[in-house]
Amino acid sequence: MDLSSLLDYVNEANLAAFFGLLTGVVFGVAAQRSSFCLRAATVEFARGRLGPRMSVWLLTFSTAVVWVQGAQSLGLFRAEDARMMAVAGSWSGAVIGGLMFGAGMVLARGCSGRLLVLAATGNLRSLIAGLIFAVVAQMSLHGWLAPLRGALAGLWVTPSGRNINLLAALSLPDWSGVLLGLAVAALALVLARRNQIGARVLVFASGVGFAVALGWVLTFSLAQVAFDPVSVTSATFSGPSAKTLMFFLVPDAVPEFDIGLVPGVFLGAFLAAAVSKELRFQGFEGIGQMRRAMAGAALMGFGAMLAGGCAIGAGVTGASIFVATAWLAALCMWIGAALTDFFVDQPKTGRGSA
C-alpha cells in the first residue's frame, strides 16, 4: 500500500492520528455490537462453561491472527518491524503484570478496552474506572510508579534487545500462523452454533479482529514512506490511554496513531450504541462497587504497563504477530482473572454457577 501521494496533502503525524482514528472507529463499532469482552470470557471459562462470550473472544482472536498473518504473507506487513517485536520483552513483567491485569479486570468488571466502549454508551462506572486506568498507566510509564515497573520488568528479559517470535523460535513455517488462526476460528464457530449466536454478532466479533489487522497494515505502510520514524503498531489501550490523557493536558503535543485510537474507539462505540438505541446513563450501585472498580482499574493500569500490553494489546494485537511475551502475558491474564473470580465472586454466587 503506497501512501506517498497522501503525504503531499497531510503531514505524517496527522495522517498517523487519522489512521488511529479510523482503526479505533472500526474497533469501537465492532466491539460494541459484539459485546466483545475478555473478562466475560475468562469468567465463563473459570466456571466451566464455553458459552457465548468465549465464542466471541475466540472468533475475535482467530480472525485477528488470520488477517494479520495473511497480510504478512501478501507483503502488506512485516512483524519484525512492529514496535513490540523490535524492543526487548520482559518475561517477569508478562507474568506479574498479566496476573495483576487479570485480577483487575474482574474487579472492575471489564478490561481497559471494554471500559472505554462502555463509557461511550453512558456507563459512568466505566468512565471513572477508565480515567483511573489512564492515570495509573501514565504514572507507571513516566511517573512515580515508573521505577517500580522498571525494576520488576528488568528481573527477566528477552535476549539481544528484541522480543521473540514464537513461530521462528519453534521453527514453524510462516503459514502455520494462518493455520492456527483457522483452527481456532473453526472451534469458535462450533461453539457459536452450540450457543445459538446469530450471524450479526459473529460478523462484528470478526470486525474486532479486522481492526487489529487494519492498524498493523496502516502504520506499516506509513512507516515505509514517512521521512520521520513512525511506530508500527495497532490496537492497544495501555500506552495510548496514558498518551491521550497527556495530549489534552500539555501544550504543543504531537498527534500520532495512539492519539487517534482512543477517541476513535469512543466515537465508534457511541455511534453504534446510538443507532441501536442502547445509550443510557449508568452509575455505581454502592460504595462497595465503587471501591472495587477503582482498585481494579489501578491494578490494570500498572499491570498493563508492566506486562507490555492490555487484554487487547497483548491478548489479541501482540498475540496476532506471535510476540512471545504477549502470549505469556495473555495466559497470565486468564489465570489472574480465573483465580480472582474463584476467590472473590464465586463464593457469592456458589461455586461453578454462571
CSV table of C-alpha atoms in Angstrom, one decimal:
chain,number,residue,atom,x,y,z
A,1,MET,CA,0.0,0.0,0.0
A,2,ASP,CA,1.7,3.2,-1.2
A,3,LEU,CA,0.7,6.3,0.8
A,4,SER,CA,3.2,8.7,-0.8
A,5,SER,CA,0.5,10.7,-2.6
A,6,LEU,CA,-1.4,11.2,0.6
A,7,LEU,CA,1.7,12.8,2.3
A,8,ASP,CA,1.5,15.6,-0.3
A,9,TYR,CA,-1.7,16.8,1.4
A,10,VAL,CA,-1.4,15.6,5.0
A,11,ASN,CA,1.7,15.6,7.2
A,12,GLU,CA,2.9,12.3,8.7
A,13,ALA,CA,1.8,13.0,12.3
A,14,ASN,CA,-1.8,13.9,11.3
A,15,LEU,CA,-2.0,11.0,8.9
A,16,ALA,CA,-0.9,8.6,11.7
A,17,ALA,CA,-3.5,10.1,14.0
A,18,PHE,CA,-6.2,9.7,11.3
A,19,PHE,CA,-5.2,6.1,10.9
A,20,GLY,CA,-5.5,5.6,14.6
A,21,LEU,CA,-9.0,7.3,14.5
A,22,LEU,CA,-10.1,5.0,11.6
A,23,THR,CA,-8.8,1.9,13.4
A,24,GLY,CA,-10.5,3.0,16.6
A,25,VAL,CA,-13.9,3.6,14.9
A,26,VAL,CA,-13.9,0.2,13.4
A,27,PHE,CA,-12.9,-1.4,16.7
A,28,GLY,CA,-15.4,0.6,18.7
A,29,VAL,CA,-18.4,-0.2,16.4
A,30,ALA,CA,-17.4,-3.9,16.2
A,31,ALA,CA,-16.7,-4.3,20.0
A,32,GLN,CA,-19.9,-2.6,21.0
A,33,ARG,CA,-22.1,-4.6,18.7
A,34,SER,CA,-20.5,-7.9,19.5
A,35,SER,CA,-20.1,-7.3,23.3
A,36,PHE,CA,-16.5,-8.4,23.0
A,37,CYS,CA,-15.1,-8.8,26.5
A,38,LEU,CA,-12.1,-10.8,27.7
A,39,ARG,CA,-13.3,-10.6,31.3
A,40,ALA,CA,-16.6,-12.2,30.5
A,41,ALA,CA,-14.9,-15.0,28.5
A,42,THR,CA,-12.5,-15.8,31.4
A,43,VAL,CA,-15.3,-15.9,33.9
A,44,GLU,CA,-17.3,-18.3,31.7
A,45,PHE,CA,-14.2,-20.5,31.3
A,46,ALA,CA,-13.4,-20.3,35.1
A,47,ARG,CA,-16.9,-21.5,35.8
A,48,GLY,CA,-16.7,-24.5,33.5
A,49,ARG,CA,-18.6,-23.1,30.6
A,50,LEU,CA,-17.8,-22.5,26.9
A,51,GLY,CA,-20.6,-20.0,26.4
A,52,PRO,CA,-21.3,-17.1,24.0
A,53,ARG,CA,-18.7,-14.8,25.5
A,54,MET,CA,-16.0,-17.4,25.0
A,55,SER,CA,-17.2,-17.9,21.4
A,56,VAL,CA,-17.0,-14.2,20.6
A,57,TRP,CA,-13.5,-13.9,22.1
A,58,LEU,CA,-12.2,-16.9,20.2
A,59,LEU,CA,-13.6,-15.6,17.0
A,60,THR,CA,-12.0,-12.2,17.5
A,61,PHE,CA,-8.7,-13.7,18.4
A,62,SER,CA,-8.7,-16.1,15.5
A,63,THR,CA,-9.7,-13.6,12.9
A,64,ALA,CA,-7.0,-11.2,14.1
A,65,VAL,CA,-4.4,-13.9,13.6
A,66,VAL,CA,-5.7,-14.9,10.2
A,67,TRP,CA,-6.0,-11.3,8.9
A,68,VAL,CA,-2.6,-10.3,10.3
A,69,GLN,CA,-0.7,-13.4,9.2
A,70,GLY,CA,-2.5,-13.2,5.8
A,71,ALA,CA,-1.4,-9.6,5.4
A,72,GLN,CA,2.1,-10.6,6.2
A,73,SER,CA,2.0,-13.4,3.5
A,74,LEU,CA,0.9,-10.8,1.0
A,75,GLY,CA,3.7,-8.4,1.9
A,76,LEU,CA,1.4,-5.8,3.4
A,77,PHE,CA,3.1,-6.0,6.8
A,78,ARG,CA,6.2,-7.3,8.5
A,79,ALA,CA,6.0,-8.5,12.1
A,80,GLU,CA,9.7,-7.9,12.7
A,81,ASP,CA,9.1,-4.1,12.2
A,82,ALA,CA,6.4,-4.0,14.8
A,83,ARG,CA,7.3,-1.8,17.9
A,84,MET,CA,6.5,-4.6,20.4
A,85,MET,CA,8.7,-7.0,18.5
A,86,ALA,CA,11.6,-4.6,17.9
A,87,VAL,CA,12.2,-4.0,21.6
A,88,ALA,CA,13.2,-6.3,24.5
A,89,GLY,CA,10.3,-8.1,26.1
A,90,SER,CA,10.0,-8.8,29.8
A,91,TRP,CA,9.2,-12.4,31.0
A,92,SER,CA,8.9,-11.2,34.6
A,93,GLY,CA,6.7,-8.3,33.5
A,94,ALA,CA,4.5,-10.5,31.5
A,95,VAL,CA,3.9,-12.8,34.4
A,96,ILE,CA,3.5,-10.3,37.2
A,97,GLY,CA,1.7,-7.7,35.1
A,98,GLY,CA,-0.5,-10.2,33.4
A,99,LEU,CA,-1.7,-11.6,36.8
A,100,MET,CA,-2.3,-8.1,38.1
A,101,PHE,CA,-4.3,-7.1,35.0
A,102,GLY,CA,-6.4,-10.3,35.1
A,103,ALA,CA,-7.3,-9.7,38.7
A,104,GLY,CA,-8.0,-6.0,38.0
A,105,MET,CA,-10.4,-6.6,35.0
A,106,VAL,CA,-12.5,-9.0,37.1
A,107,LEU,CA,-12.7,-6.4,39.9
A,108,ALA,CA,-13.5,-3.6,37.5
A,109,ARG,CA,-15.9,-5.8,35.5
A,110,GLY,CA,-14.2,-5.1,32.2
A,111,CYS,CA,-10.7,-4.8,30.7
A,112,SER,CA,-9.5,-1.4,29.6
A,113,GLY,CA,-10.8,-1.7,26.1
A,114,ARG,CA,-14.2,-2.8,27.3
A,115,LEU,CA,-14.4,0.1,29.8
A,116,LEU,CA,-13.8,2.6,27.0
A,117,VAL,CA,-16.6,1.0,24.9
A,118,LEU,CA,-19.0,1.0,27.8
A,119,ALA,CA,-18.1,4.6,28.8
A,120,ALA,CA,-19.1,5.7,25.3
A,121,THR,CA,-22.6,4.3,25.9
A,122,GLY,CA,-23.1,6.3,29.0
A,123,ASN,CA,-21.7,4.0,31.7
A,124,LEU,CA,-20.3,6.4,34.3
A,125,ARG,CA,-18.8,3.5,36.3
A,126,SER,CA,-16.6,2.6,33.3
A,127,LEU,CA,-15.8,6.2,32.6
A,128,ILE,CA,-14.4,6.7,36.1
A,129,ALA,CA,-12.6,3.4,36.1
A,130,GLY,CA,-11.1,4.2,32.7
A,131,LEU,CA,-9.8,7.6,33.9
A,132,ILE,CA,-8.1,5.9,36.8
A,133,PHE,CA,-6.7,3.3,34.5
A,134,ALA,CA,-5.2,6.0,32.3
A,135,VAL,CA,-3.8,8.0,35.2
A,136,VAL,CA,-2.1,4.9,36.8
A,137,ALA,CA,-0.8,3.8,33.4
A,138,GLN,CA,0.8,7.3,32.9
A,139,MET,CA,2.3,7.1,36.5
A,140,SER,CA,3.7,3.7,35.6
A,141,LEU,CA,5.1,4.9,32.3
A,142,HIS,CA,6.8,8.2,33.4
A,143,GLY,CA,5.6,9.0,36.9
A,144,TRP,CA,6.1,7.8,40.5
A,145,LEU,CA,5.4,4.1,39.7
A,146,ALA,CA,7.9,4.0,36.8
A,147,PRO,CA,10.9,2.9,38.9
A,148,LEU,CA,8.9,0.0,40.4
A,149,ARG,CA,7.7,-1.0,36.9
A,150,GLY,CA,11.3,-0.9,35.6
A,151,ALA,CA,12.7,-2.9,38.5
A,152,LEU,CA,10.1,-5.7,38.1
A,153,ALA,CA,10.3,-5.7,34.3
A,154,GLY,CA,14.1,-5.9,34.5
A,155,LEU,CA,14.1,-9.1,36.5
A,156,TRP,CA,14.0,-11.3,33.4
A,157,VAL,CA,14.1,-10.0,29.9
A,158,THR,CA,14.4,-11.5,26.4
A,159,PRO,CA,17.9,-11.6,24.9
A,160,SER,CA,19.5,-9.5,22.2
A,161,GLY,CA,17.4,-6.4,22.9
A,162,ARG,CA,14.4,-7.8,20.9
A,163,ASN,CA,11.3,-9.8,21.6
A,164,ILE,CA,10.9,-13.4,20.4
A,165,ASN,CA,8.7,-14.5,17.5
A,166,LEU,CA,7.2,-17.8,18.7
A,167,LEU,CA,6.8,-19.2,15.2
A,168,ALA,CA,10.5,-18.6,14.5
A,169,ALA,CA,11.6,-19.9,17.9
A,170,LEU,CA,9.6,-23.1,17.3
A,171,SER,CA,11.0,-23.4,13.7
A,172,LEU,CA,7.5,-23.4,12.4
A,173,PRO,CA,6.7,-22.3,8.8
A,174,ASP,CA,5.1,-18.9,8.1
A,175,TRP,CA,1.9,-20.4,7.0
A,176,SER,CA,1.4,-22.2,10.4
A,177,GLY,CA,0.1,-18.9,11.9
A,178,VAL,CA,-2.8,-18.8,9.4
A,179,LEU,CA,-3.4,-22.5,10.0
A,180,LEU,CA,-3.7,-21.9,13.8
A,181,GLY,CA,-6.0,-19.0,13.3
A,182,LEU,CA,-8.3,-21.0,11.0
A,183,ALA,CA,-8.3,-23.9,13.5
A,184,VAL,CA,-9.3,-21.6,16.4
A,185,ALA,CA,-11.9,-19.9,14.1
A,186,ALA,CA,-13.5,-23.3,13.4
A,187,LEU,CA,-13.7,-24.0,17.2
A,188,ALA,CA,-15.3,-20.6,17.7
A,189,LEU,CA,-17.9,-21.3,15.1
A,190,VAL,CA,-18.7,-24.7,16.6
A,191,LEU,CA,-19.2,-23.0,20.0
A,192,ALA,CA,-21.2,-20.2,18.4
A,193,ARG,CA,-23.6,-22.7,16.8
A,194,ARG,CA,-23.9,-24.5,20.1
A,195,ASN,CA,-24.7,-21.3,21.9
A,196,GLN,CA,-27.1,-20.1,19.1
A,197,ILE,CA,-25.1,-16.9,18.4
A,198,GLY,CA,-26.5,-15.1,15.4
A,199,ALA,CA,-24.6,-14.1,12.2
A,200,ARG,CA,-24.6,-10.4,13.1
A,201,VAL,CA,-22.7,-10.9,16.3
A,202,LEU,CA,-20.2,-13.2,14.6
A,203,VAL,CA,-19.6,-10.6,11.9
A,204,PHE,CA,-18.9,-7.9,14.4
A,205,ALA,CA,-16.7,-10.1,16.5
A,206,SER,CA,-14.7,-10.7,13.4
A,207,GLY,CA,-14.6,-7.0,12.9
A,208,VAL,CA,-12.7,-6.5,16.1
A,209,GLY,CA,-10.0,-8.8,14.8
A,210,PHE,CA,-10.1,-7.0,11.5
A,211,ALA,CA,-9.5,-3.7,13.2
A,212,VAL,CA,-6.3,-5.1,14.7
A,213,ALA,CA,-5.0,-6.1,11.3
A,214,LEU,CA,-6.0,-2.7,9.9
A,215,GLY,CA,-3.9,-0.9,12.4
A,216,TRP,CA,-0.9,-3.0,11.7
A,217,VAL,CA,-1.1,-2.6,7.9
A,218,LEU,CA,-1.8,1.2,8.0
A,219,THR,CA,1.1,2.0,10.4
A,220,PHE,CA,3.4,-0.3,8.5
A,221,SER,CA,2.5,1.3,5.2
A,222,LEU,CA,3.1,4.8,6.6
A,223,ALA,CA,6.4,3.8,8.1
A,224,GLN,CA,7.7,2.8,4.6
A,225,VAL,CA,7.2,6.2,3.1
A,226,ALA,CA,7.5,8.6,6.1
A,227,PHE,CA,10.5,10.8,6.5
A,228,ASP,CA,10.4,10.7,10.3
A,229,PRO,CA,10.3,7.4,12.2
A,230,VAL,CA,6.7,6.0,12.6
A,231,SER,CA,5.9,3.3,15.1
A,232,VAL,CA,4.4,0.2,13.6
A,233,THR,CA,1.6,-0.6,16.0
A,234,SER,CA,-2.1,-1.4,16.3
A,235,ALA,CA,-4.9,-1.5,18.8
A,236,THR,CA,-3.9,-1.5,22.5
A,237,PHE,CA,-5.1,0.7,25.4
A,238,SER,CA,-2.4,1.0,28.0
A,239,GLY,CA,0.1,3.3,26.4
A,240,PRO,CA,-2.5,5.1,24.2
A,241,SER,CA,-4.7,5.8,27.2
A,242,ALA,CA,-1.8,7.5,29.0
A,243,LYS,CA,-0.7,9.4,25.9
A,244,THR,CA,-4.2,10.6,25.1
A,245,LEU,CA,-4.6,11.8,28.6
A,246,MET,CA,-1.4,13.8,28.4
A,247,PHE,CA,-2.2,15.0,24.9
A,248,PHE,CA,-5.0,17.1,26.2
A,249,LEU,CA,-3.1,18.3,29.3
A,250,VAL,CA,0.2,19.6,27.8
A,251,PRO,CA,0.8,22.3,25.2
A,252,ASP,CA,2.4,21.5,21.8
A,253,ALA,CA,1.6,17.8,21.9
A,254,VAL,CA,2.2,16.0,18.7
A,255,PRO,CA,-0.5,13.8,17.2
A,256,GLU,CA,0.2,10.1,16.4
A,257,PHE,CA,-1.6,6.8,15.9
A,258,ASP,CA,-2.1,6.3,19.6
A,259,ILE,CA,-3.7,9.7,20.0
A,260,GLY,CA,-6.3,8.9,17.4
A,261,LEU,CA,-7.1,5.4,18.5
A,262,VAL,CA,-8.8,6.1,21.9
A,263,PRO,CA,-11.1,8.9,20.6
A,264,GLY,CA,-11.9,6.7,17.6
A,265,VAL,CA,-13.0,3.7,19.8
A,266,PHE,CA,-15.1,6.1,21.9
A,267,LEU,CA,-16.7,7.6,18.8
A,268,GLY,CA,-17.3,4.2,17.1
A,269,ALA,CA,-18.9,2.7,20.2
A,270,PHE,CA,-21.0,5.8,20.8
A,271,LEU,CA,-22.3,5.8,17.2
A,272,ALA,CA,-23.1,2.0,17.4
A,273,ALA,CA,-24.9,2.4,20.6
A,274,ALA,CA,-26.9,5.4,19.4
A,275,VAL,CA,-28.0,3.6,16.2
A,276,SER,CA,-29.1,0.6,18.3
A,277,LYS,CA,-30.7,2.8,20.9
A,278,GLU,CA,-28.5,1.5,23.7
A,279,LEU,CA,-27.3,4.8,25.1
A,280,ARG,CA,-28.2,5.2,28.7
A,281,PHE,CA,-26.6,6.6,31.9
A,282,GLN,CA,-25.5,4.1,34.5
A,283,GLY,CA,-23.8,4.8,37.8
A,284,PHE,CA,-22.3,3.0,40.8
A,285,GLU,CA,-24.8,0.9,42.8
A,286,GLY,CA,-23.0,1.4,46.1
A,287,ILE,CA,-19.7,2.3,47.8
A,288,GLY,CA,-18.5,-1.2,47.6
A,289,GLN,CA,-18.9,-1.4,43.8
A,290,MET,CA,-17.0,1.9,43.5
A,291,ARG,CA,-14.1,0.8,45.6
A,292,ARG,CA,-13.9,-2.5,43.7
A,293,ALA,CA,-13.9,-0.7,40.3
A,294,MET,CA,-11.3,1.8,41.4
A,295,ALA,CA,-9.0,-0.9,42.8
A,296,GLY,CA,-9.4,-3.0,39.6
A,297,ALA,CA,-8.7,0.0,37.4
A,298,ALA,CA,-5.5,0.8,39.3
A,299,LEU,CA,-4.3,-2.8,39.1
A,300,MET,CA,-5.0,-2.9,35.3
A,301,GLY,CA,-3.1,0.4,34.8
A,302,PHE,CA,0.1,-0.8,36.4
A,303,GLY,CA,-0.3,-4.4,35.2
A,304,ALA,CA,-0.8,-3.4,31.6
A,305,MET,CA,2.3,-1.2,31.5
A,306,LEU,CA,4.3,-3.9,33.3
A,307,ALA,CA,3.1,-6.7,31.0
A,308,GLY,CA,3.7,-4.7,27.8
A,309,GLY,CA,0.1,-4.5,26.9
A,310,CYS,CA,-3.5,-4.9,28.0
A,311,ALA,CA,-6.1,-7.6,27.2
A,312,ILE,CA,-6.3,-6.3,23.7
A,313,GLY,CA,-2.7,-5.1,23.2
A,314,ALA,CA,-1.1,-8.4,24.5
A,315,GLY,CA,-4.0,-10.8,24.2
A,316,VAL,CA,-5.0,-10.0,20.6
A,317,THR,CA,-2.7,-7.5,18.9
A,318,GLY,CA,0.6,-8.9,20.2
A,319,ALA,CA,-0.6,-12.4,20.0
A,320,SER,CA,-1.6,-11.9,16.3
A,321,ILE,CA,2.1,-11.5,15.4
A,322,PHE,CA,3.2,-14.2,17.9
A,323,VAL,CA,5.2,-12.0,20.3
A,324,ALA,CA,6.4,-14.4,22.9
A,325,THR,CA,5.9,-12.2,26.0
A,326,ALA,CA,2.5,-11.1,24.7
A,327,TRP,CA,1.3,-14.8,24.7
A,328,LEU,CA,2.7,-15.3,28.2
A,329,ALA,CA,1.0,-12.1,29.4
A,330,ALA,CA,-2.3,-13.1,27.9
A,331,LEU,CA,-2.0,-16.5,29.6
A,332,CYS,CA,-1.3,-14.9,32.9
A,333,MET,CA,-4.3,-12.5,32.5
A,334,TRP,CA,-6.5,-15.6,32.1
A,335,ILE,CA,-5.0,-17.2,35.2
A,336,GLY,CA,-5.3,-14.0,37.2
A,337,ALA,CA,-8.9,-13.4,36.2
A,338,ALA,CA,-9.9,-17.0,36.9
A,339,LEU,CA,-8.3,-17.0,40.3
A,340,THR,CA,-9.9,-13.7,41.2
A,341,ASP,CA,-13.3,-14.9,40.1
A,342,PHE,CA,-12.9,-18.1,42.0
A,343,PHE,CA,-11.9,-16.4,45.3
A,344,VAL,CA,-13.9,-13.2,45.1
A,345,ASP,CA,-17.0,-13.7,43.0
A,346,GLN,CA,-17.8,-17.4,43.1
A,347,PRO,CA,-18.3,-17.6,46.9
A,348,LYS,CA,-21.1,-15.1,46.5
A,349,THR,CA,-22.9,-17.0,43.7
A,350,GLY,CA,-22.0,-20.5,44.6
A,351,ARG,CA,-19.0,-22.4,43.1
A,352,GLY,CA,-19.3,-23.1,39.4
A,353,SER,CA,-22.5,-21.2,38.8
A,354,ALA,CA,-22.5,-18.8,35.8
